Short mmCIF file of C-alpha atoms in Angstrom, two decimals:
data_model
loop_
_atom_site.label_atom_id
_atom_site.label_comp_id
_atom_site.label_asym_id
_atom_site.label_seq_id
_atom_site.Cartn_x
_atom_site.Cartn_y
_atom_site.Cartn_z
CA MET A 3 0.18 -0.03 0.21
CA ASP A 4 1.43 3.35 -1.02
CA GLU A 5 2.75 5.61 1.97
CA VAL A 6 0.22 8.96 2.32
CA LYS A 7 1.89 11.70 1.42
CA LYS A 8 2.30 14.32 4.02
CA ARG A 9 1.50 17.81 3.74
CA ASP A 10 4.01 20.19 3.37
CA ILE A 11 4.43 21.67 6.78
CA ARG A 12 5.19 25.38 5.39
CA GLN A 13 1.69 25.33 4.24
CA LEU A 14 0.35 25.84 6.98
CA SER A 15 0.14 29.30 8.81
CA LEU A 16 1.43 29.69 12.36
CA GLU A 17 -2.73 29.62 13.65
CA ASP A 18 -3.13 26.23 12.06
CA LEU A 19 0.04 25.05 13.83
CA GLU A 20 -0.76 26.14 16.87
CA GLN A 21 -4.28 24.24 16.49
CA PHE A 22 -2.22 21.23 15.30
CA PHE A 23 0.25 21.17 18.89
CA LEU A 24 -2.83 21.27 20.84
CA SER A 25 -4.55 18.50 19.03
CA GLN A 26 -1.49 16.79 19.86
CA GLY A 27 -1.29 17.56 23.43
CA GLU A 28 0.95 20.04 23.23
CA LYS A 29 1.98 22.85 24.36
CA LYS A 30 1.05 25.88 22.32
CA PHE A 31 4.25 28.18 22.16
CA ARG A 32 5.63 24.94 20.38
CA ALA A 33 3.97 26.37 16.81
CA LYS A 34 6.40 29.37 17.13
CA GLN A 35 8.97 27.97 17.49
CA VAL A 36 9.07 26.01 14.60
CA TYR A 37 7.30 28.56 13.20
CA GLU A 38 11.03 30.33 13.27
CA TRP A 39 12.61 27.52 12.24
CA LEU A 40 11.17 27.05 8.93
CA TRP A 41 10.62 31.03 7.87
CA HIS A 42 13.17 33.58 10.28
CA LYS A 43 16.01 30.73 10.51
CA SER A 44 14.96 29.01 6.65
CA LEU A 45 15.43 25.16 8.10
CA LYS A 46 15.27 22.16 5.89
CA ASN A 47 15.12 19.86 8.19
CA PHE A 48 13.07 18.81 11.20
CA ASP A 49 16.00 17.35 12.79
CA ASP A 50 18.20 20.62 12.82
CA MET A 51 15.91 21.93 15.28
CA SER A 52 17.85 21.91 18.14
CA ASN A 53 14.96 23.63 20.89
CA ILE A 54 12.58 21.13 19.56
CA SER A 55 12.44 17.62 21.92
CA LEU A 56 13.20 14.53 19.73
CA ALA A 57 9.87 12.97 20.67
CA THR A 58 8.24 16.36 19.48
CA ARG A 59 10.40 16.29 16.21
CA GLU A 60 9.30 12.82 15.72
CA LEU A 61 6.00 14.11 15.48
CA LEU A 62 6.36 16.76 13.18
CA LYS A 63 8.29 14.23 10.76
CA GLU A 64 5.42 11.33 11.60
CA HIS A 65 2.84 14.45 9.64
CA PHE A 66 4.35 16.45 7.85
CA GLU A 67 7.48 16.89 5.33
CA ILE A 68 9.51 20.15 4.15
CA ASN A 69 9.12 19.99 0.01
CA HIS A 70 12.58 22.31 -0.02
CA ILE A 71 14.00 23.38 -3.63
CA ARG A 72 16.78 22.12 -4.59
CA VAL A 73 19.77 24.26 -6.70
CA ASP A 74 21.17 21.01 -9.24
CA LEU A 75 23.34 23.69 -10.97
CA MET A 76 24.83 26.80 -10.38
CA GLN A 77 26.51 28.75 -13.42
CA HIS A 78 29.22 31.61 -12.82
CA SER A 79 29.21 34.19 -15.57
CA THR A 80 32.14 35.70 -16.24
CA ASP A 81 30.91 38.96 -14.74
CA GLY A 82 29.81 37.72 -11.51
CA THR A 83 26.36 36.37 -11.83
CA ILE A 84 25.72 33.55 -10.89
CA LYS A 85 22.14 31.56 -12.36
CA ASN A 86 20.68 28.54 -10.62
CA ALA A 87 18.68 26.04 -12.54
CA VAL A 88 16.23 24.97 -9.44
CA LYS A 89 14.60 21.55 -9.15
CA LEU A 90 11.11 22.09 -7.13
CA TYR A 91 9.92 19.02 -4.80
CA ASP A 92 8.06 17.86 -8.87
CA ASP A 93 11.26 17.76 -10.52
CA LYS A 94 10.18 20.33 -12.48
CA ILE A 95 13.07 23.34 -13.05
CA VAL A 96 13.37 27.06 -12.95
CA GLU A 97 15.78 29.38 -13.15
CA SER A 98 16.76 32.42 -10.48
CA VAL A 99 19.80 34.70 -10.73
CA LEU A 100 21.97 36.45 -8.85
CA ILE A 101 23.37 40.06 -10.50
CA PRO A 102 25.74 41.44 -8.23
CA THR A 103 27.21 45.41 -8.51
CA SER A 104 29.74 47.41 -6.85
CA LYS A 105 26.25 49.01 -4.83
CA ARG A 106 23.89 45.72 -4.42
CA ILE A 107 23.18 42.50 -5.21
CA THR A 108 19.95 41.67 -6.89
CA ALA A 109 17.72 38.47 -6.52
CA CYS A 110 16.04 37.57 -9.79
CA VAL A 111 13.18 35.66 -8.79
CA SER A 112 11.03 33.40 -10.89
CA SER A 113 7.10 32.96 -10.03
CA GLN A 114 5.81 30.23 -12.49
CA VAL A 115 6.51 27.17 -14.21
CA GLY A 116 7.80 28.44 -17.62
CA CYS A 117 4.73 31.19 -19.06
CA SER A 118 1.68 31.85 -21.08
CA LEU A 119 1.60 35.54 -22.43
CA ASP A 120 3.93 34.45 -26.03
CA CYS A 121 5.54 37.96 -25.74
CA ASN A 122 7.74 37.20 -28.90
CA PHE A 123 11.20 38.82 -27.73
CA CYS A 124 11.79 36.80 -24.87
CA ALA A 125 13.07 33.34 -24.26
CA THR A 126 10.74 31.60 -21.04
CA ALA A 127 7.49 32.26 -23.58
CA ARG A 128 8.78 29.49 -25.49
CA LEU A 129 7.93 27.39 -22.40
CA LYS A 130 4.60 25.87 -21.68
CA ARG A 131 3.22 27.20 -18.52
CA MET A 132 2.95 23.76 -16.22
CA ARG A 133 1.96 25.38 -12.89
CA ASN A 134 2.72 28.67 -10.41
CA LEU A 135 5.02 27.96 -7.96
CA ASN A 136 4.36 27.91 -4.25
CA PRO A 137 4.82 30.96 -1.82
CA ASP A 138 7.32 28.81 -0.20
CA GLU A 139 8.91 28.05 -3.44
CA ILE A 140 9.75 31.36 -4.30
CA TYR A 141 10.83 31.99 -0.50
CA ASP A 142 13.06 29.44 -1.41
CA GLN A 143 14.75 30.94 -4.14
CA VAL A 144 15.47 34.01 -2.31
CA VAL A 145 16.96 31.99 0.28
CA ALA A 146 19.51 30.29 -1.89
CA ILE A 147 20.48 33.28 -3.57
CA LYS A 148 20.91 35.13 -0.17
CA ASN A 149 23.21 32.68 1.21
CA GLU A 150 25.50 32.48 -2.50
CA ALA A 151 25.59 35.96 -1.73
CA GLU A 152 27.56 36.37 1.20
CA THR A 153 29.24 32.90 0.83
CA TYR A 154 30.54 34.16 -2.91
CA PHE A 155 31.14 37.59 -1.85
CA ASN A 156 30.57 38.50 1.49
CA ARG A 157 27.97 40.76 1.54
CA PRO A 158 24.08 40.87 2.31
CA LEU A 159 21.06 40.24 -0.61
CA THR A 160 19.79 43.98 -0.81
CA ASN A 161 17.32 43.85 -3.81
CA ILE A 162 14.55 41.10 -4.86
CA VAL A 163 12.94 41.80 -8.12
CA PHE A 164 10.15 39.37 -9.40
CA MET A 165 11.79 39.07 -13.06
CA GLY A 166 12.37 35.71 -13.80
CA MET A 167 9.98 33.00 -15.29
CA GLY A 168 6.23 33.66 -15.58
CA GLU A 169 3.80 36.94 -14.80
CA PRO A 170 3.70 37.62 -11.58
CA LEU A 171 0.07 38.81 -11.74
CA LEU A 172 -1.03 35.55 -12.81
CA ASN A 173 0.22 34.04 -9.31
CA TYR A 174 -1.09 36.67 -7.29
CA ALA A 175 -1.83 35.34 -3.97
CA ASN A 176 0.89 32.86 -4.09
CA VAL A 177 3.27 35.82 -4.76
CA LEU A 178 2.18 37.90 -2.34
CA ALA A 179 2.27 35.47 0.22
CA ALA A 180 5.89 35.01 -0.49
CA ILE A 181 6.46 38.62 -0.14
CA GLU A 182 5.18 39.01 3.10
CA LYS A 183 7.17 35.57 4.50
CA ILE A 184 10.36 37.70 2.87
CA THR A 185 9.45 40.88 4.73
CA SER A 186 8.15 39.75 7.70
CA PRO A 187 9.86 40.01 11.06
CA GLU A 188 9.27 36.50 11.55
CA GLY A 189 10.58 36.39 8.48
CA LEU A 190 13.35 37.00 6.38
CA GLY A 191 12.89 40.82 7.75
CA MET A 192 13.77 42.55 4.10
CA ALA A 193 12.03 46.32 3.30
CA PRO A 194 8.93 46.25 1.25
CA ARG A 195 10.77 49.30 -0.72
CA ARG A 196 13.62 46.80 -1.79
CA ILE A 197 11.80 44.44 -4.02
CA THR A 198 10.43 45.01 -7.43
CA LEU A 199 7.42 43.26 -9.04
CA SER A 200 7.41 43.23 -12.79
CA THR A 201 4.47 42.39 -14.94
CA VAL A 202 3.52 42.93 -18.50
CA GLY A 203 0.70 44.87 -17.30
CA VAL A 204 -2.51 42.94 -16.08
CA ALA A 205 -3.71 45.83 -15.50
CA LYS A 206 -6.91 44.12 -13.40
CA MET A 207 -4.27 43.10 -11.41
CA ILE A 208 -2.26 46.59 -11.03
CA LYS A 209 -5.61 47.62 -9.25
CA LYS A 210 -6.11 44.96 -7.51
CA LEU A 211 -2.47 45.34 -6.26
CA ALA A 212 -3.15 49.25 -5.44
CA ASP A 213 -6.31 48.29 -3.41
CA ASP A 214 -4.18 45.72 -1.03
CA GLU A 215 -2.20 48.58 -0.02
CA VAL A 216 0.98 46.71 -1.10
CA ARG A 217 4.35 48.40 -0.11
CA PHE A 218 6.60 47.37 -2.69
CA ASN A 219 7.81 48.73 -6.71
CA LEU A 220 6.15 48.50 -9.60
CA ALA A 221 7.46 48.51 -12.95
CA VAL A 222 5.90 47.57 -16.24
CA SER A 223 7.38 45.62 -19.21
CA LEU A 224 6.36 48.13 -21.57
CA HIS A 225 8.35 48.55 -24.75
CA SER A 226 5.79 50.46 -26.67
CA ALA A 227 3.53 53.17 -26.00
CA ILE A 228 1.55 52.37 -29.52
CA ASN A 229 -0.97 49.85 -29.69
CA GLU A 230 -0.34 48.13 -32.91
CA THR A 231 3.83 48.16 -32.52
CA ARG A 232 3.24 46.43 -28.67
CA SER A 233 1.21 43.87 -29.83
CA ARG A 234 3.22 42.95 -32.20
CA LEU A 235 5.48 42.14 -29.26
CA MET A 236 3.10 41.31 -26.06
CA PRO A 237 0.02 39.82 -27.75
CA ILE A 238 -1.34 40.40 -23.90
CA ASN A 239 -2.09 44.12 -25.02
CA ASP A 240 -4.93 42.89 -27.06
CA SER A 241 -6.60 42.29 -24.04
CA ASN A 242 -4.67 45.31 -21.78
CA PRO A 243 -4.54 47.85 -24.31
CA ILE A 244 -2.24 51.42 -23.82
CA GLU A 245 -5.55 52.45 -22.42
CA ASP A 246 -6.53 50.29 -20.51
CA LEU A 247 -2.99 49.68 -18.74
CA ALA A 248 -3.36 54.36 -18.43
CA GLU A 249 -6.38 53.62 -16.24
CA ALA A 250 -5.19 51.47 -14.08
CA LEU A 251 -1.74 52.97 -13.30
CA LYS A 252 -3.64 56.33 -12.70
CA TYR A 253 -5.14 53.71 -10.14
CA TRP A 254 -1.78 52.52 -8.77
CA TYR A 255 -0.74 56.38 -8.12
CA GLN A 256 -3.55 57.80 -6.89
CA LYS A 257 -3.71 54.76 -4.05
CA THR A 258 -0.14 54.21 -3.25
CA LYS A 259 2.02 57.28 -4.67
CA ARG A 260 4.06 55.45 -5.59
CA LYS A 261 6.02 56.23 -9.14
CA VAL A 262 6.47 52.96 -11.65
CA THR A 263 9.16 51.92 -13.95
CA TYR A 264 9.09 51.31 -16.80
CA GLU A 265 11.07 48.76 -18.53
CA TYR A 266 11.90 49.20 -22.48
CA VAL A 267 13.64 47.58 -25.20
CA ILE A 268 14.61 49.60 -28.05
CA TRP A 269 14.73 47.05 -31.29
CA ASP A 270 16.06 47.50 -34.75
CA GLY A 271 13.00 48.57 -37.21
CA VAL A 272 10.98 47.83 -34.26
CA ASN A 273 10.51 51.09 -32.00
CA ASP A 274 13.44 52.35 -32.53
CA ASP A 275 12.08 56.16 -34.16
CA GLU A 276 11.07 59.30 -32.91
CA LEU A 277 7.52 58.40 -33.29
CA HIS A 278 8.00 55.51 -30.73
CA ALA A 279 10.28 57.89 -28.72
CA ARG A 280 7.83 60.75 -28.14
CA ALA A 281 4.97 57.81 -27.47
CA LEU A 282 6.98 56.83 -24.76
CA ALA A 283 7.37 59.98 -23.33
CA LYS A 284 3.58 60.93 -23.17
CA PHE A 285 2.85 58.15 -21.30
CA CYS A 286 5.69 59.15 -18.93
CA LYS A 287 3.68 61.49 -18.15
CA VAL A 288 0.46 59.34 -17.32
CA ILE A 289 2.17 59.24 -13.52
CA PRO A 290 5.34 59.69 -11.91
CA SER A 291 7.55 57.24 -13.76
CA LYS A 292 11.24 56.27 -14.61
CA VAL A 293 12.69 54.65 -17.81
CA ASN A 294 14.95 51.55 -17.67
CA ILE A 295 16.24 51.22 -21.41
CA ILE A 296 17.61 47.22 -21.24
CA GLN A 297 20.06 46.33 -23.54
CA TYR A 298 18.31 43.20 -25.97
CA ASN A 299 19.58 39.99 -25.64
CA PRO A 300 19.25 37.89 -28.39
CA ILE A 301 17.44 34.19 -28.00
CA ASP A 302 18.37 33.52 -31.10
CA GLU A 303 18.61 33.88 -34.90
CA GLY A 304 15.47 35.75 -34.88
CA GLU A 305 13.81 38.58 -35.70
CA PHE A 306 14.51 41.06 -33.36
CA ARG A 307 17.96 42.78 -33.46
CA GLN A 308 19.37 45.47 -30.66
CA ALA A 309 18.90 48.91 -32.10
CA LYS A 310 22.00 51.07 -32.90
CA GLN A 311 23.39 53.27 -30.55
CA GLU A 312 21.64 56.83 -32.16
CA ALA A 313 18.65 55.10 -31.97
CA VAL A 314 19.15 55.08 -28.00
CA ASP A 315 20.65 57.99 -27.67
CA MET A 316 18.15 59.58 -29.29
CA TYR A 317 15.30 57.76 -26.88
CA VAL A 318 17.33 59.31 -23.89
CA ARG A 319 17.64 63.03 -25.67
CA VAL A 320 13.99 63.30 -25.96
CA LEU A 321 12.77 61.43 -22.46
CA GLU A 322 15.33 64.05 -20.99
CA GLY A 323 13.86 66.70 -23.19
CA GLN A 324 10.74 65.84 -21.02
CA GLY A 325 12.15 65.87 -17.81
CA ILE A 326 11.90 61.84 -17.90
CA ILE A 327 14.84 60.02 -15.98
CA ALA A 328 16.09 57.40 -18.25
CA LYS A 329 18.77 54.93 -17.60
CA VAL A 330 20.37 52.86 -19.99
CA ARG A 331 20.59 49.08 -18.44
CA LYS A 332 23.96 47.01 -19.11
CA SER A 333 22.84 43.49 -19.36
CA ARG A 334 24.89 40.93 -17.21
CA GLY A 335 25.06 37.14 -17.37
CA GLN A 336 24.58 37.35 -21.22
CA ASP A 337 27.26 34.03 -21.26
CA ILE A 338 24.98 31.92 -19.75
CA ASP A 339 21.71 32.77 -20.82
CA ALA A 340 21.43 34.56 -17.39
CA ALA A 341 19.79 37.54 -18.77
CA CYS A 342 16.53 39.35 -19.39
CA GLY A 343 14.29 37.50 -21.68
CA GLN A 344 16.81 34.43 -21.48
CA LEU A 345 15.70 32.08 -18.78
CA ALA A 346 14.51 28.78 -20.67
CA ASN A 347 15.88 26.12 -18.59
CA LYS A 348 18.78 25.63 -21.34
CA ASN A 349 20.72 23.81 -18.63
CA GLU A 350 21.76 20.41 -18.10
CA VAL A 351 19.35 19.56 -15.73
CA ALA A 352 16.49 20.45 -17.27
CA LYS A 353 17.46 18.41 -20.30
CA ILE A 354 17.23 15.41 -18.12
#
């Protein structure tokens, strides 16, 4: 007879744990001790809970398991970037990235196995969306990169971006639950202002973020403020056109008073003219915002090519002429397919 699958203990709230211990004739305070081991100390093994009696640890092992992730492959770029191939409890693979600069170390984490949005320039979009990540699987990616930052750079993790595989707003509840564990004093205690959630622009979910009074930062993967061009690049624009996105962002700013960052790639022959630059400048006036112009990272020999430097310079000139902050971001980790848009599970672990 097959063994009954045990429940992952990290699916339980503190109150659930308290009820479990009381039902077993144990003291209620044990729940808080276990919760601290799980979320503050990021423990992966019941046997290491040193202030819990052996009998209580055996009780936990009898009823629960801890489905922690495993970093099955770690790739190091020449620029210091580290990419993790992360194996989940069901053997599915996602990727996360440690991005080091002189001032910060950033964790770029995934929120879904694959993606369903079909953005034409993104390698992840070529993967079938298989499932959403659980809160603990997102949390574990951050913990793994936090440990790598301390091990390889002797520095703390400073920032987290939800810019890996998947669309965070299509895994809304789990992403917000993960962020709560990452920011809570009972969890990792990171400041919400150090976290940025990047979305393709799901208008109704941006409004929900505002209603839920989140305290982290919002970035929108924009790439064009002209509907025809944006729909060619990102099919989701057909159901979430620029006008709807503008309305959602106005609502966001009205509720949160937080500016938004637009992520923007300029492609040769696609959006590299002054018409597109001026459309972007106009869109930036909808609410206070800034623009990160991101270097394109080729994913094959396809139709998209990085724009010429003159086009990038023109964009900066147009934006700054309108009083808009525009930063040109150099990609990191290209040699290990770890840069923006390149996460596609091309590692040996995923092939196996």
